[in-house]
Amino acid sequence: MSEHTGTDDATPQSDGATVADWTEEATTETTTAAISELAGEELVLGYPNTDEPVLDGESMTATPGAVTALVGPNGSGKSTLLKGLANQLELTDGSVLLDGRDVQSLGTKEMAKKLGLLSQESTSPGSISVEELVFHGRYPHRGFFETVTDEDERAVDRAIDLAGVDHLRDRQVSSLSGGQKQLVWIAMVLAQETDVLLLDEPTTFLDLHHQLEVMEIIETLRDESDITVVVVLHDVEQAARLADRMVALKDGEIQARGTPEEVLTESMLADVFEIDAAVDRTERGPRVEPIRPRHDDDGAPDECRDHQPRMEADE
């Protein structure tokens, strides 16, 4: 299957700071440095219990200072690619470069100062408060015997504010709902103050309110900082709304990449997600109307190409 390609191309906090202020303060010693770039080159990735690799020679670059969304059906290799980029899964071949350096040459703490990862398998002790958990995000910046510094306090306060969980600060993590826990985990990874942030399906299994809260955090990071974000999402409309760039995968192969308008097309949905769907262009980005699942004997999705945008009813 040929790849669909496109051309590459201050929110106030409670302390009066903006995310841009946060980024500037956290990187005062490197203010003239370039925005961080994360690239995977000819990646071959798999798991010990599988005979064939999940990804076999795929390459992608996360646009520096922007949000890149990985989309695709279940089992397409999205999370595997993210784990490979985060150096959480051993490469069979290829390389991952962070600011031009092979991530395998970076120590654990050095890597954690540059790249934060929120995985699907986040777990915590039952007897830990929200504030204590968020402080764990500061571990790359502290020595083994070092006490909490004023810088640590400020970073944790900023992360808690941005994640909107200040009212939960003293609660036990075990007492929180699933959506609240996800926001707290996001606060922890924000407290690392990294230049690259990887999020693996951060909205999955959340109700609509908490999905929108997570999306709002990512939008704020996108609009108010130079953080490079890569996020795995199941919902293609969410991805199109959030992302500057989208990468669509199927069966471990990248099938399309580009802007949301370039990637989220009826032909891509037919090829990658195996559905007939109509795509409307709106001010909020592409909107998808699923029509039916496609099967092996289906031809081209002609009825979708003939689709006319629906007129919204007057309120």
CSV table of C-alpha atoms in Angstrom, one decimal:
chain,number,residue,atom,x,y,z
A,1,MET,CA,0.0,0.0,0.0
A,2,SER,CA,1.4,3.4,-1.0
A,3,GLU,CA,2.0,5.9,1.7
A,4,HIS,CA,-0.2,9.1,1.7
A,5,THR,CA,2.3,11.9,2.2
A,6,GLY,CA,2.0,15.6,2.9
A,7,THR,CA,4.6,18.4,2.7
A,8,ASP,CA,6.6,18.9,6.0
A,9,ASP,CA,6.2,22.0,7.3
A,10,ALA,CA,0.0,32.7,27.6
A,11,THR,CA,-2.2,30.7,29.5
A,12,PRO,CA,-2.0,32.3,33.1
A,13,GLN,CA,-1.3,29.9,36.0
A,14,SER,CA,-2.3,30.5,39.6
A,15,ASP,CA,1.1,32.1,40.4
A,16,GLY,CA,0.8,34.5,37.5
A,17,ALA,CA,3.2,32.5,35.3
A,18,THR,CA,2.5,31.2,31.8
A,19,VAL,CA,3.7,27.9,30.3
A,20,ALA,CA,6.1,29.9,28.2
A,21,ASP,CA,7.5,31.4,31.4
A,22,TRP,CA,7.8,27.9,32.8
A,23,THR,CA,9.7,26.7,29.8
A,24,GLU,CA,12.0,29.7,29.8
A,25,GLU,CA,12.7,29.4,33.6
A,26,ALA,CA,13.3,25.6,33.4
A,27,THR,CA,15.9,26.1,30.6
A,28,THR,CA,17.7,29.3,31.6
A,29,GLU,CA,21.1,27.8,31.0
A,30,THR,CA,20.2,26.8,27.4
A,31,THR,CA,17.9,29.6,26.3
A,32,THR,CA,19.7,29.9,23.0
A,33,ALA,CA,19.6,26.1,22.2
A,34,ALA,CA,17.5,24.8,19.4
A,35,ILE,CA,14.1,23.2,20.1
A,36,SER,CA,14.5,19.5,20.8
A,37,GLU,CA,14.2,17.1,17.9
A,38,LEU,CA,13.3,13.4,18.2
A,39,ALA,CA,13.8,11.1,15.3
A,40,GLY,CA,13.6,7.4,14.7
A,41,GLU,CA,15.6,6.1,11.7
A,42,GLU,CA,14.8,2.7,10.0
A,43,LEU,CA,13.4,1.3,13.3
A,44,VAL,CA,13.0,-2.5,13.6
A,45,LEU,CA,11.0,-3.2,16.8
A,46,GLY,CA,9.3,-6.3,18.2
A,47,TYR,CA,8.7,-8.3,21.3
A,48,PRO,CA,10.4,-11.4,22.7
A,49,ASN,CA,7.3,-13.5,22.3
A,50,THR,CA,6.8,-12.6,18.6
A,51,ASP,CA,8.6,-14.1,15.6
A,52,GLU,CA,8.2,-11.1,13.4
A,53,PRO,CA,8.9,-7.5,14.2
A,54,VAL,CA,6.0,-5.2,14.7
A,55,LEU,CA,7.8,-2.4,12.9
A,56,ASP,CA,10.3,-3.3,10.2
A,57,GLY,CA,12.4,-0.3,9.0
A,58,GLU,CA,10.1,2.6,9.6
A,59,SER,CA,11.3,6.2,10.1
A,60,MET,CA,9.7,9.3,11.5
A,61,THR,CA,10.7,12.6,13.0
A,62,ALA,CA,8.7,14.5,15.6
A,63,THR,CA,8.4,18.0,14.4
A,64,PRO,CA,10.3,20.2,16.9
A,65,GLY,CA,8.1,22.3,19.1
A,66,ALA,CA,4.9,20.8,17.7
A,67,VAL,CA,2.4,18.1,18.5
A,68,THR,CA,2.6,14.9,16.4
A,69,ALA,CA,-0.3,12.4,16.8
A,70,LEU,CA,0.1,8.7,16.0
A,71,VAL,CA,-3.1,7.2,14.8
A,72,GLY,CA,-4.2,3.8,13.5
A,73,PRO,CA,-6.3,0.7,14.3
A,74,ASN,CA,-5.7,-1.6,17.2
A,75,GLY,CA,-2.4,-3.5,16.7
A,76,SER,CA,-1.1,-1.1,14.1
A,77,GLY,CA,2.2,-0.4,16.0
A,78,LYS,CA,1.4,3.0,17.5
A,79,SER,CA,2.4,2.2,21.1
A,80,THR,CA,5.3,0.1,19.9
A,81,LEU,CA,6.7,3.0,17.9
A,82,LEU,CA,6.2,5.3,20.9
A,83,LYS,CA,8.0,2.9,23.2
A,84,GLY,CA,10.9,2.6,20.7
A,85,LEU,CA,11.2,6.4,20.6
A,86,ALA,CA,11.3,6.5,24.4
A,87,ASN,CA,14.0,3.8,24.6
A,88,GLN,CA,11.6,1.6,26.5
A,89,LEU,CA,11.8,-1.2,23.9
A,90,GLU,CA,15.0,-2.6,22.7
A,91,LEU,CA,15.7,-2.0,19.0
A,92,THR,CA,16.5,-4.9,16.8
A,93,ASP,CA,17.9,-2.4,14.3
A,94,GLY,CA,17.8,1.3,13.5
A,95,SER,CA,18.4,4.2,15.8
A,96,VAL,CA,16.6,6.9,17.9
A,97,LEU,CA,18.2,10.3,17.9
A,98,LEU,CA,17.4,13.0,20.5
A,99,ASP,CA,19.0,16.3,19.4
A,100,GLY,CA,21.3,14.3,17.2
A,101,ARG,CA,22.5,11.9,19.9
A,102,ASP,CA,21.7,8.2,20.0
A,103,VAL,CA,19.4,7.7,23.0
A,104,GLN,CA,21.2,4.5,23.9
A,105,SER,CA,24.3,6.6,24.7
A,106,LEU,CA,22.3,8.6,27.3
A,107,GLY,CA,22.3,7.6,30.9
A,108,THR,CA,18.9,7.0,32.6
A,109,LYS,CA,18.8,10.4,34.4
A,110,GLU,CA,20.2,12.3,31.4
A,111,MET,CA,17.5,10.8,29.3
A,112,ALA,CA,14.8,11.6,31.9
A,113,LYS,CA,15.9,15.2,31.9
A,114,LYS,CA,15.3,15.5,28.2
A,115,LEU,CA,12.3,13.2,27.5
A,116,GLY,CA,9.2,12.4,29.6
A,117,LEU,CA,6.9,9.4,29.0
A,118,LEU,CA,3.4,8.8,30.1
A,119,SER,CA,2.7,5.1,29.4
A,120,GLN,CA,-0.5,3.1,29.6
A,121,GLU,CA,0.9,1.0,32.4
A,122,SER,CA,1.3,3.7,35.1
A,123,THR,CA,1.0,2.4,38.6
A,124,SER,CA,1.7,3.9,42.0
A,125,PRO,CA,1.7,2.8,45.7
A,126,GLY,CA,-1.7,3.0,47.3
A,127,SER,CA,-0.5,5.1,50.2
A,128,ILE,CA,0.9,8.1,48.3
A,129,SER,CA,-0.5,11.6,48.0
A,130,VAL,CA,-1.0,13.5,44.8
A,131,GLU,CA,1.7,16.0,45.7
A,132,GLU,CA,4.1,13.2,46.6
A,133,LEU,CA,3.5,11.4,43.3
A,134,VAL,CA,4.1,14.6,41.3
A,135,PHE,CA,7.4,15.2,43.2
A,136,HIS,CA,8.6,11.9,41.8
A,137,GLY,CA,8.8,13.7,38.5
A,138,ARG,CA,11.7,15.6,39.9
A,139,TYR,CA,13.9,12.6,40.4
A,140,PRO,CA,16.2,13.3,37.3
A,141,HIS,CA,17.1,16.7,38.7
A,142,ARG,CA,18.1,15.5,42.2
A,143,GLY,CA,20.9,13.4,43.6
A,144,PHE,CA,20.2,10.3,45.7
A,145,PHE,CA,20.6,12.1,49.1
A,146,GLU,CA,19.5,15.6,48.0
A,147,THR,CA,16.5,17.2,49.7
A,148,VAL,CA,13.8,19.1,47.9
A,149,THR,CA,14.9,22.5,46.5
A,150,ASP,CA,13.0,25.7,45.9
A,151,GLU,CA,13.3,24.9,42.2
A,152,ASP,CA,11.6,21.5,42.8
A,153,GLU,CA,8.8,23.2,44.7
A,154,ARG,CA,8.2,25.6,41.9
A,155,ALA,CA,8.2,22.9,39.2
A,156,VAL,CA,5.7,20.8,41.1
A,157,ASP,CA,3.4,23.8,41.8
A,158,ARG,CA,3.5,24.7,38.1
A,159,ALA,CA,2.8,21.1,37.0
A,160,ILE,CA,-0.1,20.7,39.4
A,161,ASP,CA,-1.5,24.1,38.3
A,162,LEU,CA,-1.3,23.2,34.6
A,163,ALA,CA,-2.9,19.8,35.1
A,164,GLY,CA,-5.7,21.4,37.1
A,165,VAL,CA,-5.3,19.1,40.1
A,166,ASP,CA,-4.4,21.6,42.9
A,167,HIS,CA,-7.7,20.7,44.7
A,168,LEU,CA,-6.5,17.1,44.8
A,169,ARG,CA,-3.0,17.9,46.1
A,170,ASP,CA,-3.5,16.3,49.5
A,171,ARG,CA,-5.7,13.4,48.4
A,172,GLN,CA,-4.4,9.8,48.3
A,173,VAL,CA,-3.9,8.7,44.7
A,174,SER,CA,-5.8,5.4,45.5
A,175,SER,CA,-8.9,7.5,46.3
A,176,LEU,CA,-9.1,9.2,42.9
A,177,SER,CA,-11.2,8.3,39.9
A,178,GLY,CA,-9.6,7.1,36.7
A,179,GLY,CA,-9.8,10.5,35.1
A,180,GLN,CA,-8.4,12.2,38.1
A,181,LYS,CA,-5.5,9.7,38.3
A,182,GLN,CA,-4.7,10.4,34.6
A,183,LEU,CA,-4.4,14.1,35.2
A,184,VAL,CA,-2.2,13.5,38.2
A,185,TRP,CA,0.1,11.3,36.2
A,186,ILE,CA,0.3,14.0,33.5
A,187,ALA,CA,1.3,16.5,36.3
A,188,MET,CA,4.1,14.1,37.4
A,189,VAL,CA,5.6,13.9,33.9
A,190,LEU,CA,5.2,17.7,33.5
A,191,ALA,CA,7.2,18.2,36.7
A,192,GLN,CA,10.2,16.6,34.9
A,193,GLU,CA,10.3,19.8,32.8
A,194,THR,CA,11.5,18.0,29.7
A,195,ASP,CA,11.8,19.3,26.2
A,196,VAL,CA,10.2,16.2,24.7
A,197,LEU,CA,6.9,14.6,26.0
A,198,LEU,CA,5.5,11.3,24.8
A,199,LEU,CA,1.9,10.3,25.8
A,200,ASP,CA,0.5,6.9,25.1
A,201,GLU,CA,-3.3,7.0,24.7
A,202,PRO,CA,-3.8,9.6,27.5
A,203,THR,CA,-7.6,9.9,26.8
A,204,THR,CA,-8.5,6.2,26.5
A,205,PHE,CA,-11.2,5.0,29.0
A,206,LEU,CA,-11.8,8.5,30.2
A,207,ASP,CA,-15.2,10.2,30.3
A,208,LEU,CA,-15.8,13.2,28.0
A,209,HIS,CA,-15.0,15.8,30.7
A,210,HIS,CA,-11.6,14.3,31.5
A,211,GLN,CA,-10.8,13.7,27.9
A,212,LEU,CA,-11.4,17.4,27.2
A,213,GLU,CA,-9.2,18.3,30.2
A,214,VAL,CA,-6.4,16.2,28.9
A,215,MET,CA,-6.8,17.7,25.5
A,216,GLU,CA,-6.8,21.2,27.0
A,217,ILE,CA,-3.4,20.5,28.7
A,218,ILE,CA,-1.9,19.3,25.4
A,219,GLU,CA,-3.3,22.4,23.6
A,220,THR,CA,-1.8,24.7,26.2
A,221,LEU,CA,1.6,23.0,25.8
A,222,ARG,CA,1.3,23.3,22.0
A,223,ASP,CA,0.3,27.0,22.1
A,224,GLU,CA,2.4,28.3,25.0
A,225,SER,CA,5.7,26.4,24.9
A,226,ASP,CA,8.3,24.9,22.6
A,227,ILE,CA,7.9,21.4,24.0
A,228,THR,CA,7.9,18.6,21.3
A,229,VAL,CA,5.0,16.3,21.9
A,230,VAL,CA,4.2,12.9,20.4
A,231,VAL,CA,0.8,11.5,21.4
A,232,VAL,CA,-0.9,8.2,20.6
A,233,LEU,CA,-4.6,8.6,20.1
A,234,HIS,CA,-7.4,6.3,19.0
A,235,ASP,CA,-9.8,9.1,18.2
A,236,VAL,CA,-8.8,10.6,14.8
A,237,GLU,CA,-11.0,13.7,15.3
A,238,GLN,CA,-9.2,14.4,18.6
A,239,ALA,CA,-5.9,13.9,16.9
A,240,ALA,CA,-6.8,16.3,14.1
A,241,ARG,CA,-7.9,18.9,16.6
A,242,LEU,CA,-4.8,18.6,18.7
A,243,ALA,CA,-2.0,17.9,16.3
A,244,ASP,CA,0.2,20.0,14.0
A,245,ARG,CA,1.2,16.7,12.3
A,246,MET,CA,-0.4,13.3,12.1
A,247,VAL,CA,1.2,9.9,11.3
A,248,ALA,CA,-1.2,7.0,10.4
A,249,LEU,CA,0.0,3.4,10.8
A,250,LYS,CA,-1.4,0.0,9.8
A,251,ASP,CA,0.2,-3.4,10.3
A,252,GLY,CA,3.4,-1.8,11.5
A,253,GLU,CA,3.8,0.4,8.5
A,254,ILE,CA,3.5,4.2,8.2
A,255,GLN,CA,0.7,4.8,5.6
A,256,ALA,CA,0.3,8.5,5.8
A,257,ARG,CA,2.0,11.6,7.3
A,258,GLY,CA,1.4,15.3,7.1
A,259,THR,CA,-0.9,17.9,8.5
A,260,PRO,CA,-4.3,16.8,9.7
A,261,GLU,CA,-6.0,18.1,6.6
A,262,GLU,CA,-3.5,16.1,4.4
A,263,VAL,CA,-3.8,12.9,6.4
A,264,LEU,CA,-7.4,12.7,7.5
A,265,THR,CA,-9.1,11.8,4.2
A,266,GLU,CA,-11.7,9.4,3.1
A,267,SER,CA,-9.2,7.3,1.2
A,268,MET,CA,-6.9,7.1,4.2
A,269,LEU,CA,-9.8,6.0,6.4
A,270,ALA,CA,-10.7,3.3,3.8
A,271,ASP,CA,-7.1,2.1,3.5
A,272,VAL,CA,-6.0,2.3,7.1
A,273,PHE,CA,-9.1,1.9,9.3
A,274,GLU,CA,-11.1,-0.1,6.7
A,275,ILE,CA,-14.2,2.0,6.9
A,276,ASP,CA,-16.3,4.1,4.6
A,277,ALA,CA,-16.6,7.6,6.1
A,278,ALA,CA,-17.3,11.1,5.1
A,279,VAL,CA,-14.9,13.9,6.0
A,280,ASP,CA,-16.1,17.4,6.4
A,281,ARG,CA,-13.8,20.4,6.8
A,282,THR,CA,-14.8,22.7,9.7
A,283,GLU,CA,-13.2,25.6,11.6
A,284,ARG,CA,-12.3,23.1,14.3
A,285,GLY,CA,-10.6,20.8,11.9
A,286,PRO,CA,-11.7,17.7,9.9
A,287,ARG,CA,-14.9,16.0,11.1
A,288,VAL,CA,-15.4,12.3,10.4
A,289,GLU,CA,-18.8,10.7,9.9
A,290,PRO,CA,-18.4,6.9,9.9
A,291,ILE,CA,-20.7,5.1,7.4
A,292,ARG,CA,-19.9,1.4,7.4
A,293,PRO,CA,-17.1,-1.1,7.8
A,294,ARG,CA,-15.3,-2.1,4.6
A,295,HIS,CA,-14.7,-5.7,3.6
A,296,ASP,CA,-12.2,-7.4,1.3
A,297,ASP,CA,-14.5,-7.4,-1.7
A,298,ASP,CA,-15.5,-3.7,-1.4
A,299,GLY,CA,-14.4,-1.4,-4.2
A,300,ALA,CA,-13.4,2.3,-3.9
A,301,PRO,CA,-15.5,4.3,-1.4
A,302,ASP,CA,-17.5,6.1,-4.1
A,303,GLU,CA,-20.4,7.0,-1.9
A,304,CYS,CA,-18.1,8.9,0.4
A,305,ARG,CA,-16.6,10.8,-2.5
A,306,ASP,CA,-20.1,11.9,-3.5
A,307,HIS,CA,-20.9,13.0,0.1
A,308,GLN,CA,-22.1,16.5,0.4
A,309,PRO,CA,-21.4,18.4,3.7
A,310,ARG,CA,-24.4,18.4,6.0
A,311,MET,CA,-26.0,21.8,6.8
A,312,GLU,CA,-26.2,22.4,10.5
A,313,ALA,CA,-29.7,23.1,11.8
A,314,ASP,CA,-30.4,26.6,13.2
A,315,GLU,CA,-30.4,26.7,17.0
